[in-house]
Tab-separated table of C-alpha atoms in Angstrom:
chain	number	residue	atom	x	y	z
X	271	MET	CA	2.684	-20.873	-9.417
X	272	VAL	CA	0.073	-19.610	-11.613
X	273	ASP	CA	-3.773	-19.808	-11.707
X	274	ARG	CA	-5.881	-19.128	-14.642
X	275	TYR	CA	-9.639	-17.364	-16.046
X	276	VAL	CA	-10.978	-17.488	-19.218
X	277	SER	CA	-13.975	-15.894	-19.062
X	278	ASP	CA	-17.326	-16.077	-21.060
X	279	PRO	CA	-17.347	-13.626	-24.247
X	280	ILE	CA	-18.874	-10.729	-22.620
X	281	ASP	CA	-21.652	-9.799	-24.906
X	282	LEU	CA	-20.490	-5.804	-25.966
X	283	PRO	CA	-23.677	-3.008	-25.968
X	284	GLU	CA	-24.013	-1.723	-30.128
X	285	ARG	CA	-22.059	1.354	-30.528
X	286	ASP	CA	-21.726	4.143	-32.542
X	287	ALA	CA	-18.615	3.883	-34.469
X	288	GLY	CA	-17.515	7.396	-34.251
X	289	ALA	CA	-18.228	7.187	-30.511
X	290	GLY	CA	-14.569	7.570	-27.886
X	291	TYR	CA	-14.370	6.076	-25.002
X	292	PHE	CA	-11.773	8.501	-22.778
X	293	ARG	CA	-11.254	4.874	-20.492
X	294	ALA	CA	-12.801	1.488	-19.543
X	295	ASP	CA	-12.254	-0.354	-16.645
X	296	LEU	CA	-12.309	-3.890	-15.969
X	297	VAL	CA	-13.584	-4.049	-12.464
X	298	PHE	CA	-13.442	-7.874	-10.446
X	299	TYR	CA	-15.303	-7.947	-8.083
X	300	ASP	CA	-15.906	-9.769	-4.639
X	301	VAL	CA	-12.249	-11.062	-5.099
X	302	ASP	CA	-11.119	-13.350	-2.594
X	303	HIS	CA	-7.694	-11.723	-0.415
X	304	SER	CA	-7.752	-14.783	2.099
X	305	GLY	CA	-4.525	-15.964	0.758
X	306	PRO	CA	-1.051	-15.412	-0.178
X	307	SER	CA	-0.178	-12.538	-2.542
X	308	TYR	CA	-0.124	-12.425	-5.780
X	309	GLU	CA	-0.212	-10.632	-9.342
X	310	ALA	CA	-3.309	-10.947	-11.702
X	311	LEU	CA	-2.107	-10.198	-15.583
X	312	VAL	CA	-5.270	-9.027	-17.580
X	313	PHE	CA	-5.349	-10.432	-21.445
X	314	LEU	CA	-8.392	-8.921	-23.854
X	315	ASN	CA	-9.653	-11.155	-26.550
X	316	ALA	CA	-6.126	-13.857	-25.969
X	317	PRO	CA	-8.086	-17.297	-24.487
X	318	ASP	CA	-4.426	-18.793	-24.227
X	319	ALA	CA	-2.722	-16.440	-22.446
X	320	ASP	CA	-0.354	-17.577	-19.981
X	321	ALA	CA	2.439	-16.907	-17.652
X	322	ALA	CA	4.608	-16.901	-20.372
X	323	THR	CA	2.667	-14.079	-22.055
X	324	PRO	CA	4.677	-10.890	-21.914
X	325	ARG	CA	3.522	-7.776	-20.900
X	326	ASP	CA	3.859	-6.473	-24.334
X	327	ASP	CA	2.160	-8.731	-25.677
X	328	GLU	CA	-1.190	-6.213	-27.946
X	329	HIS	CA	-3.663	-8.360	-25.991
X	330	TYR	CA	-2.155	-7.398	-22.432
X	331	ALA	CA	-4.006	-4.319	-20.784
X	332	GLY	CA	-3.325	-4.402	-17.480
X	333	SER	CA	-2.938	-5.495	-13.591
X	334	PHE	CA	-4.543	-6.063	-10.348
X	335	LYS	CA	-2.488	-7.043	-7.065
X	336	ILE	CA	-3.219	-8.866	-4.042
X	337	PHE	CA	-1.806	-7.700	-0.769
X	338	GLY	CA	-2.472	-11.237	0.716
X	339	HIS	CA	-3.605	-11.913	4.509
X	340	GLY	CA	-1.699	-15.119	3.977
X	341	SER	CA	-3.275	-17.677	6.514
X	342	CYS	CA	-6.099	-17.679	9.243
X	343	PHE	CA	-4.184	-16.530	12.437
X	344	GLY	CA	-6.755	-17.118	15.114
X	345	ASP	CA	-9.172	-19.787	16.077
X	346	VAL	CA	-12.011	-21.176	14.750
X	347	GLY	CA	-13.663	-19.404	12.980
X	348	HIS	CA	-11.907	-16.229	12.922
X	349	CYS	CA	-11.342	-15.775	9.241
X	350	ASP	CA	-15.101	-16.460	8.456
X	351	VAL	CA	-16.842	-13.297	6.286
X	352	PRO	CA	-19.678	-13.464	8.269
X	353	THR	CA	-22.418	-13.313	6.338
X	354	GLY	CA	-26.281	-12.479	6.043
X	355	PRO	CA	-27.722	-9.057	6.478
X	356	ARG	CA	-25.948	-6.351	9.005
X	357	ASP	CA	-27.627	-5.652	12.787
X	358	PRO	CA	-27.712	-1.867	11.463
X	359	PHE	CA	-27.115	-1.121	15.300
X	360	ASP	CA	-23.475	-3.221	14.694
X	361	LEU	CA	-21.044	-0.321	14.214
X	362	ARG	CA	-18.135	-2.171	14.202
X	363	PRO	CA	-15.600	-2.429	11.252
X	364	PRO	CA	-16.515	-4.551	8.252
X	365	HIS	CA	-14.714	-8.510	8.732
X	366	HIS	CA	-11.504	-7.747	7.369
X	367	LEU	CA	-12.015	-10.109	4.682
X	368	VAL	CA	-15.006	-9.120	3.300
X	369	PRO	CA	-13.850	-9.897	-0.717
X	370	ALA	CA	-12.038	-6.564	-2.510
X	371	SER	CA	-13.081	-5.210	-5.461
X	372	LYS	CA	-10.467	-4.351	-7.448
X	373	THR	CA	-10.533	-2.064	-10.852
X	374	VAL	CA	-8.187	-2.449	-13.652
X	375	VAL	CA	-8.432	0.294	-16.568
X	376	VAL	CA	-7.561	-1.081	-19.230
X	377	THR	CA	-8.376	2.066	-21.886
X	378	GLU	CA	-5.924	1.396	-24.067
X	379	ALA	CA	-5.991	-2.208	-24.924
X	380	PHE	CA	-9.588	-1.622	-24.981
X	381	LYS	CA	-9.166	0.530	-27.801
X	382	ARG	CA	-6.874	-0.854	-29.844
X	383	LEU	CA	-8.429	-4.422	-29.614
X	384	VAL	CA	-12.448	-4.082	-29.250
X	385	ALA	CA	-13.513	-2.381	-32.495
X	386	PRO	CA	-16.958	-0.885	-32.935
X	387	GLY	CA	-18.970	-3.929	-34.113
X	388	ASP	CA	-17.636	-6.717	-32.567
X	389	GLU	CA	-20.182	-8.179	-30.465
X	390	THR	CA	-18.278	-10.144	-27.908
X	391	MET	CA	-15.207	-10.009	-26.562
X	392	THR	CA	-13.383	-12.393	-23.481
X	393	VAL	CA	-11.073	-12.202	-20.060
X	394	THR	CA	-7.776	-14.206	-19.210
X	395	VAL	CA	-6.655	-13.600	-16.052
X	396	VAL	CA	-3.890	-15.386	-15.521
X	397	ALA	CA	-2.682	-14.733	-11.211
X	398	VAL	CA	1.022	-15.239	-10.920
X	399	THR	CA	2.395	-16.407	-6.873
X	400	PRO	CA	5.827	-15.418	-6.273
X	401	GLY	CA	8.037	-18.030	-5.725
X	402	ASP	CA	6.589	-21.761	-4.485
X	403	GLY	CA	3.021	-20.512	-3.473
X	404	PRO	CA	-0.369	-22.204	-4.401
X	405	ASN	CA	-1.793	-22.174	-7.616
X	406	ASP	CA	-5.683	-22.343	-6.559
X	407	VAL	CA	-5.845	-18.227	-5.545
X	408	LEU	CA	-7.672	-16.909	-7.950
X	409	LYS	CA	-11.074	-16.177	-6.560
X	410	PHE	CA	-14.122	-13.702	-7.725
X	411	ASP	CA	-17.660	-13.085	-8.254
X	412	ARG	CA	-17.760	-12.240	-11.219
X	413	VAL	CA	-15.873	-9.404	-13.809
X	414	ARG	CA	-17.620	-6.072	-15.467
X	415	LEU	CA	-16.773	-3.840	-18.522
X	416	LEU	CA	-17.252	-0.248	-17.642
X	417	THR	CA	-16.756	2.327	-20.650
X	418	TYR	CA	-17.396	5.850	-20.377
X	419	SER	CA	-17.732	7.988	-23.829
T	239	MET	CA	-1.582	23.158	49.283
T	240	SER	CA	0.018	21.362	46.166
T	241	THR	CA	1.277	23.501	43.477
T	242	VAL	CA	0.431	23.048	39.297
T	243	PRO	CA	4.305	22.949	37.933
T	244	PRO	CA	4.467	25.061	34.702
T	245	SER	CA	3.582	23.715	31.170
T	246	PRO	CA	7.118	23.000	29.688
T	247	PRO	CA	7.686	25.925	27.696
T	248	ALA	CA	6.051	25.997	24.046
T	249	ILE	CA	8.243	24.291	21.556
T	250	PRO	CA	7.326	26.871	17.989
T	251	ALA	CA	6.202	24.717	15.404
T	252	ARG	CA	9.036	24.227	13.057
T	253	LEU	CA	7.657	21.473	10.294
T	254	ARG	CA	10.088	18.191	9.905
T	255	HIS	CA	10.219	17.192	5.994
T	256	ARG	CA	10.626	13.797	4.795
T	257	ARG	CA	13.291	12.459	2.413
T	258	SER	CA	14.010	11.173	-0.263
T	259	ALA	CA	16.252	7.533	1.290
T	260	ASP	CA	18.297	7.848	-2.242
T	261	ALA	CA	19.271	11.456	-1.002
T	262	LEU	CA	20.005	11.060	2.325
T	263	THR	CA	23.057	13.067	4.276
T	264	ALA	CA	25.206	10.958	6.589
T	265	GLY	CA	24.287	13.140	8.919
T	266	GLN	CA	20.457	12.231	7.859
T	267	LEU	CA	21.030	8.205	7.407
T	268	ALA	CA	22.679	8.051	11.190
T	269	GLU	CA	20.098	9.542	12.411
T	270	VAL	CA	17.156	7.156	10.830
T	271	ARG	CA	19.303	4.879	12.094
T	272	SER	CA	19.910	5.731	15.236
T	273	ALA	CA	16.422	5.626	16.119
T	274	ILE	CA	15.433	2.692	14.832
T	275	VAL	CA	18.273	1.000	16.957
T	276	ALA	CA	17.148	2.700	19.724
T	277	ALA	CA	13.364	1.735	19.369
T	278	GLN	CA	14.621	-1.803	18.861
T	279	ALA	CA	15.907	-1.858	22.411
T	280	ILE	CA	12.579	-0.734	24.118
T	281	ASP	CA	10.680	-3.257	25.048
T	282	ASP	CA	7.356	-2.071	25.721
T	283	ASP	CA	4.694	0.022	23.991
T	284	ARG	CA	7.128	3.042	22.283
T	285	GLY	CA	8.870	0.074	20.928
T	286	TYR	CA	10.004	-0.765	17.264
T	287	GLN	CA	8.034	-4.378	17.816
T	288	SER	CA	5.104	-2.848	19.222
T	289	TRP	CA	5.049	-0.321	16.559
T	290	ALA	CA	5.539	-2.847	13.614
T	291	GLY	CA	2.746	-5.268	16.032
T	292	VAL	CA	-0.262	-2.747	15.007
T	293	HIS	CA	-0.175	-3.363	11.432
T	294	GLY	CA	-0.281	-7.624	11.454
T	295	LEU	CA	0.627	-10.150	13.685
T	296	PRO	CA	-0.320	-10.044	17.419
T	297	LEU	CA	-3.867	-9.934	16.710
T	298	PRO	CA	-5.651	-7.870	16.045
T	299	VAL	CA	-4.919	-6.940	11.872
T	300	TYR	CA	-5.303	-3.231	12.741
T	301	CYS	CA	-4.231	-2.399	8.975
T	302	THR	CA	-6.829	-1.185	6.705
T	303	HIS	CA	-6.324	-2.841	2.986
T	304	ASN	CA	-9.159	-2.730	0.423
T	305	SER	CA	-10.970	-0.641	2.331
T	306	PRO	CA	-11.789	3.610	1.999
T	307	LEU	CA	-9.915	4.159	5.004
T	308	PHE	CA	-6.403	2.832	3.904
T	309	LEU	CA	-4.541	6.394	2.872
T	310	PRO	CA	-5.768	7.625	5.875
T	311	TRP	CA	-5.438	5.021	7.987
T	312	HIS	CA	-1.480	4.448	6.957
T	313	ARG	CA	-0.822	8.242	7.541
T	314	ALA	CA	-2.241	8.176	11.064
T	315	TYR	CA	0.418	5.150	11.710
T	316	LEU	CA	3.207	6.849	10.146
T	317	TYR	CA	2.594	9.281	12.359
T	318	PHE	CA	2.354	7.946	15.221
T	319	PHE	CA	5.569	5.528	14.921
T	320	GLU	CA	7.613	8.797	13.396
T	321	LEU	CA	6.577	10.511	17.103
T	322	ALA	CA	7.925	7.134	18.709
T	323	LEU	CA	11.498	7.576	16.403
T	324	GLN	CA	11.144	11.505	17.400
T	325	ASP	CA	11.409	10.335	21.222
T	326	ARG	CA	14.090	8.591	20.998
T	327	VAL	CA	16.075	10.949	18.172
T	328	ALA	CA	14.316	14.450	18.206
T	329	GLY	CA	13.613	15.832	14.873
T	330	VAL	CA	14.224	12.589	12.833
T	331	THR	CA	11.983	11.892	9.964
T	332	VAL	CA	11.117	8.110	8.383
T	333	PRO	CA	12.627	8.219	4.546
T	334	TRP	CA	10.763	8.024	1.742
T	335	TRP	CA	12.046	4.721	-1.090
T	336	ASP	CA	11.290	5.907	-4.772
T	337	TRP	CA	10.378	3.052	-6.018
T	338	THR	CA	10.209	4.666	-9.712
T	339	ALA	CA	14.610	5.593	-9.331
T	340	GLY	CA	15.379	2.401	-11.035
T	341	GLY	CA	17.932	1.272	-9.482
T	342	SER	CA	19.477	-2.003	-10.626
T	343	GLU	CA	18.855	-3.529	-7.742
T	344	GLY	CA	15.203	-1.666	-6.699
T	345	LEU	CA	16.166	-1.025	-2.912
T	346	PRO	CA	17.636	1.917	-1.205
T	347	ALA	CA	20.782	1.304	-0.522
T	348	ALA	CA	20.497	2.684	2.570
T	349	TYR	CA	18.243	-0.478	3.610
T	350	ALA	CA	20.264	-2.650	1.507
T	351	ASP	CA	23.559	-2.314	2.646
T	352	GLU	CA	25.147	-5.152	4.622
T	353	GLN	CA	26.790	-2.422	7.116
T	354	ASP	CA	26.611	0.945	8.234
T	355	ALA	CA	29.159	3.748	8.128
T	356	ASP	CA	31.106	2.344	11.140
T	357	GLY	CA	30.665	-1.219	9.820
T	358	GLN	CA	28.515	-2.330	11.881
T	359	PRO	CA	25.392	-4.252	10.954
T	360	ASN	CA	22.444	-2.183	9.308
T	361	PRO	CA	19.295	-2.081	11.598
T	362	LEU	CA	17.472	-1.019	7.997
T	363	LEU	CA	18.588	-3.900	6.710
T	364	GLN	CA	16.561	-6.583	8.595
T	365	SER	CA	14.543	-6.732	11.998
T	366	PRO	CA	13.500	-9.114	14.673
T	367	ILE	CA	10.404	-10.184	14.324
T	368	GLN	CA	8.798	-10.545	18.324
T	369	PRO	CA	7.230	-14.482	19.327
T	370	SER	CA	3.582	-13.182	19.268
T	371	GLY	CA	4.085	-11.121	15.755
T	372	ARG	CA	4.994	-14.227	13.864
T	373	PRO	CA	2.708	-16.637	11.883
T	374	PRO	CA	2.685	-20.231	13.299
T	375	GLY	CA	6.130	-21.304	11.803
T	376	GLY	CA	7.655	-18.201	10.550
T	377	PRO	CA	10.571	-16.982	10.827
T	378	SER	CA	12.298	-14.786	14.039
T	379	GLU	CA	13.151	-12.633	12.339
T	380	THR	CA	12.323	-10.172	8.627
T	381	ASN	CA	13.733	-11.517	4.966
T	382	ARG	CA	13.410	-10.479	1.657
T	383	ASN	CA	13.077	-11.807	-1.794
T	384	PRO	CA	13.067	-8.972	-4.125
T	385	GLY	CA	12.509	-9.037	-7.557
T	386	GLN	CA	11.944	-12.984	-7.588
T	387	PRO	CA	10.692	-15.108	-10.554
T	388	GLY	CA	6.890	-13.917	-10.458
T	389	ALA	CA	6.701	-11.149	-9.138
T	390	PRO	CA	5.489	-8.136	-10.637
T	391	PRO	CA	8.149	-5.257	-11.860
T	392	LEU	CA	8.272	-2.429	-9.647
T	393	PRO	CA	6.409	0.871	-10.665
T	394	THR	CA	7.603	2.839	-12.740
T	395	ARG	CA	7.446	7.109	-12.653
T	396	ALA	CA	4.939	6.862	-16.221
T	397	GLN	CA	2.160	4.549	-13.597
T	398	VAL	CA	3.011	7.191	-10.617
T	399	ASP	CA	2.251	10.285	-12.928
T	400	ALA	CA	-1.082	8.526	-14.650
T	401	VAL	CA	-2.447	7.770	-10.741
T	402	LEU	CA	-1.827	11.463	-9.941
T	403	GLU	CA	-3.829	12.445	-12.740
T	404	LEU	CA	-7.055	10.600	-11.284
T	405	THR	CA	-9.175	12.887	-10.136
T	406	ASP	CA	-11.897	11.609	-8.108
T	407	PHE	CA	-10.002	10.290	-4.524
T	408	MET	CA	-12.138	6.754	-3.924
T	409	ASP	CA	-10.256	6.450	-7.669
T	410	PHE	CA	-7.077	7.101	-6.782
T	411	GLN	CA	-6.886	5.854	-3.356
T	412	SER	CA	-7.701	2.369	-5.059
T	413	GLN	CA	-5.227	2.729	-8.167
T	414	LEU	CA	-2.934	3.810	-5.867
T	415	GLU	CA	-3.372	0.903	-3.136
T	416	ASP	CA	-2.872	-1.304	-6.027
T	417	LEU	CA	0.986	0.028	-6.827
T	418	HIS	CA	1.705	-0.197	-3.255
T	419	ASN	CA	0.438	-4.267	-3.311
T	420	GLY	CA	2.964	-5.145	-6.699
T	421	VAL	CA	5.583	-3.803	-3.734
T	422	HIS	CA	5.159	-5.559	-1.164
T	423	VAL	CA	4.950	-8.683	-3.784
T	424	TRP	CA	7.970	-7.509	-5.486
T	425	VAL	CA	9.633	-7.677	-1.748
T	426	GLY	CA	8.496	-10.984	-1.524
T	427	GLY	CA	9.513	-12.416	1.991
T	428	THR	CA	8.427	-10.721	5.228
T	429	MET	CA	6.920	-7.945	3.097
T	430	GLY	CA	4.916	-9.951	1.029
T	431	GLY	CA	1.890	-11.130	3.846
T	432	ILE	CA	-0.195	-8.927	6.260
T	433	ALA	CA	1.510	-10.691	9.060
T	434	SER	CA	4.359	-9.603	9.661
T	435	SER	CA	5.629	-7.439	7.042
T	436	ALA	CA	5.899	-4.233	9.176
T	437	TYR	CA	8.540	-5.925	10.765
T	438	ASP	CA	10.871	-4.867	7.641
T	439	PRO	CA	12.260	-1.763	8.293
T	440	ILE	CA	11.220	-1.296	4.476
T	441	PHE	CA	8.111	-1.027	5.296
T	442	TRP	CA	8.788	1.829	6.918
T	443	ALA	CA	9.740	3.739	4.005
T	444	HIS	CA	7.286	2.232	1.516
T	445	HIS	CA	4.683	3.821	3.256
T	446	VAL	CA	6.203	7.175	3.570
T	447	MET	CA	6.253	6.839	-0.561
T	448	VAL	CA	2.948	5.887	-0.875
T	449	ASP	CA	2.178	8.937	1.443
T	450	ARG	CA	3.887	11.360	-0.153
T	451	ILE	CA	2.329	10.668	-3.529
T	452	TRP	CA	-1.205	11.122	-2.185
T	453	ARG	CA	0.352	14.501	-0.957
T	454	LEU	CA	0.901	15.166	-4.495
T	455	TRP	CA	-2.407	14.166	-5.422
T	456	GLN	CA	-3.379	17.182	-2.645
T	457	LEU	CA	-1.208	19.765	-3.936
T	458	ARG	CA	-2.406	18.769	-7.823
T	459	HIS	CA	-6.272	18.462	-6.537
T	460	PRO	CA	-7.079	21.053	-3.856
T	461	GLY	CA	-10.105	20.588	-2.479
T	462	SER	CA	-10.467	16.878	-3.709
T	463	GLY	CA	-10.461	14.364	-1.136
T	464	PRO	CA	-12.371	11.506	0.616
T	465	PRO	CA	-16.455	11.641	0.827
T	466	ALA	CA	-18.207	13.923	3.573
T	467	ALA	CA	-19.571	10.247	4.597
T	468	LEU	CA	-15.920	9.124	5.603
T	469	LEU	CA	-14.443	12.340	7.176
T	470	ASP	CA	-15.570	11.396	10.880
T	471	ARG	CA	-15.005	7.698	10.555
T	472	ALA	CA	-11.695	6.675	13.118
T	473	LEU	CA	-8.859	5.040	12.712
T	474	ALA	CA	-8.557	2.794	15.396
T	475	PRO	CA	-6.334	2.177	17.088
T	476	PHE	CA	-5.137	5.819	16.866
T	477	ALA	CA	-6.893	8.916	18.249
T	478	MET	CA	-7.542	10.628	14.603
T	479	THR	CA	-10.419	10.146	12.722
T	480	VAL	CA	-10.257	10.568	8.977
T	481	ARG	CA	-10.793	14.143	9.249
T	482	ASP	CA	-7.189	14.824	11.057
T	483	THR	CA	-5.247	13.164	8.508
T	484	LEU	CA	-5.891	15.243	5.747
T	485	ASP	CA	-3.380	18.069	6.355
T	486	VAL	CA	0.106	17.312	6.853
T	487	GLU	CA	1.345	20.398	7.732
T	488	ALA	CA	-1.223	20.220	11.029
T	489	LEU	CA	0.470	16.983	11.473
T	490	GLY	CA	3.472	18.627	11.699
T	491	TYR	CA	5.420	17.281	8.086
T	492	ASP	CA	6.198	17.589	4.691
T	493	TYR	CA	8.016	16.128	1.631
T	494	ALA	CA	11.001	17.263	0.216
T	495	VAL	CA	13.468	15.369	-2.118
T	496	THR	CA	16.641	16.597	0.041
T	497	THR	CA	17.266	19.562	2.750
T	498	ALA	CA	20.170	20.707	3.404
T	499	ALA	CA	20.502	23.956	6.185
T	500	VAL	CA	23.094	25.825	8.213
T	501	ARG	CA	22.806	27.950	11.212
T	502	GLY	CA	22.048	31.208	10.978
T	503	THR	CA	23.088	34.346	13.301
T	504	GLY	CA	21.472	33.480	16.655
């Protein structure tokens, strides 16, 4: 099953045309991993990309994979992630379902698809769950582009 | 007056080598299978089912994923599991599954064959799952669905090489964990979820591969490792800290693609 996300246009900072980037990352923050396992395919400037878009498409930038918790195996509330400030004397490990950050290295696609002077870009994420899994697996708070030169 | 029994004689330190599952001699593979069979027959905390249950079900879920402790915790886990097998078959080590080998079936034959060389069911193909290790309504035996539609491809050697090039431990660990996640999804079935994945015997070979890549990274980037703030973190339920996991030779093992030995003059 497939879940899709297409970002709003991401404003790109003005760049010197001569500046070279040695690495570009897309960081997905607060990714939910409480459900089934899946792969999230990432495309740049391809709002129509879907599960049929091949990995050798020029807009394909990489993927991240989620090894999912599956479902809740405890009693009521077992999988509720605590919210609010944490007591500084609480030395227990973080809750097992604290959302994850996933970094996809997109350097080559970024160099190929985003020219100096481009003002925006979009990110499309196609989450594919093998088999007959649910199709609403993709949940994250925000995606950020990081470039290094 | 009671007397204290003498300590057993110290065993000379000799590293044990984990080998590729695709390059085991017939005898080495038979030892791995014997150890698994023997551990499956033990119904207490020395047994296979108990060790498999440490990762996911029964609760608590101890494994660390999406965590800075991912690599150290799983190294500790493998260490204690391997010792439990060595209690059954002295000197046995858990082999690694080279996902990049590119075989047509993906899984190593040692773990995918229906039968062993003697025509007995292959204990590395499938495992029971104890009732407390199953999600509600889950199966009583492990199953796989390798490479089913929608699954990511197995990692390539180029992807592993790219991960090995990363110089920052946390960056390396994050990217290696992502390759690891994809292999879980590729195998599918029991391996596809945290709850029961460690009951599948391929789980251990998969994680030995992950651990091996970390070892290779350590050799390529001497002096690099987890940040100091992590070093004294405990790796529950194991009596180990992150620092304790950094030196595989101190844990008594290392990696080799193949090994072969012959008796000397003694």
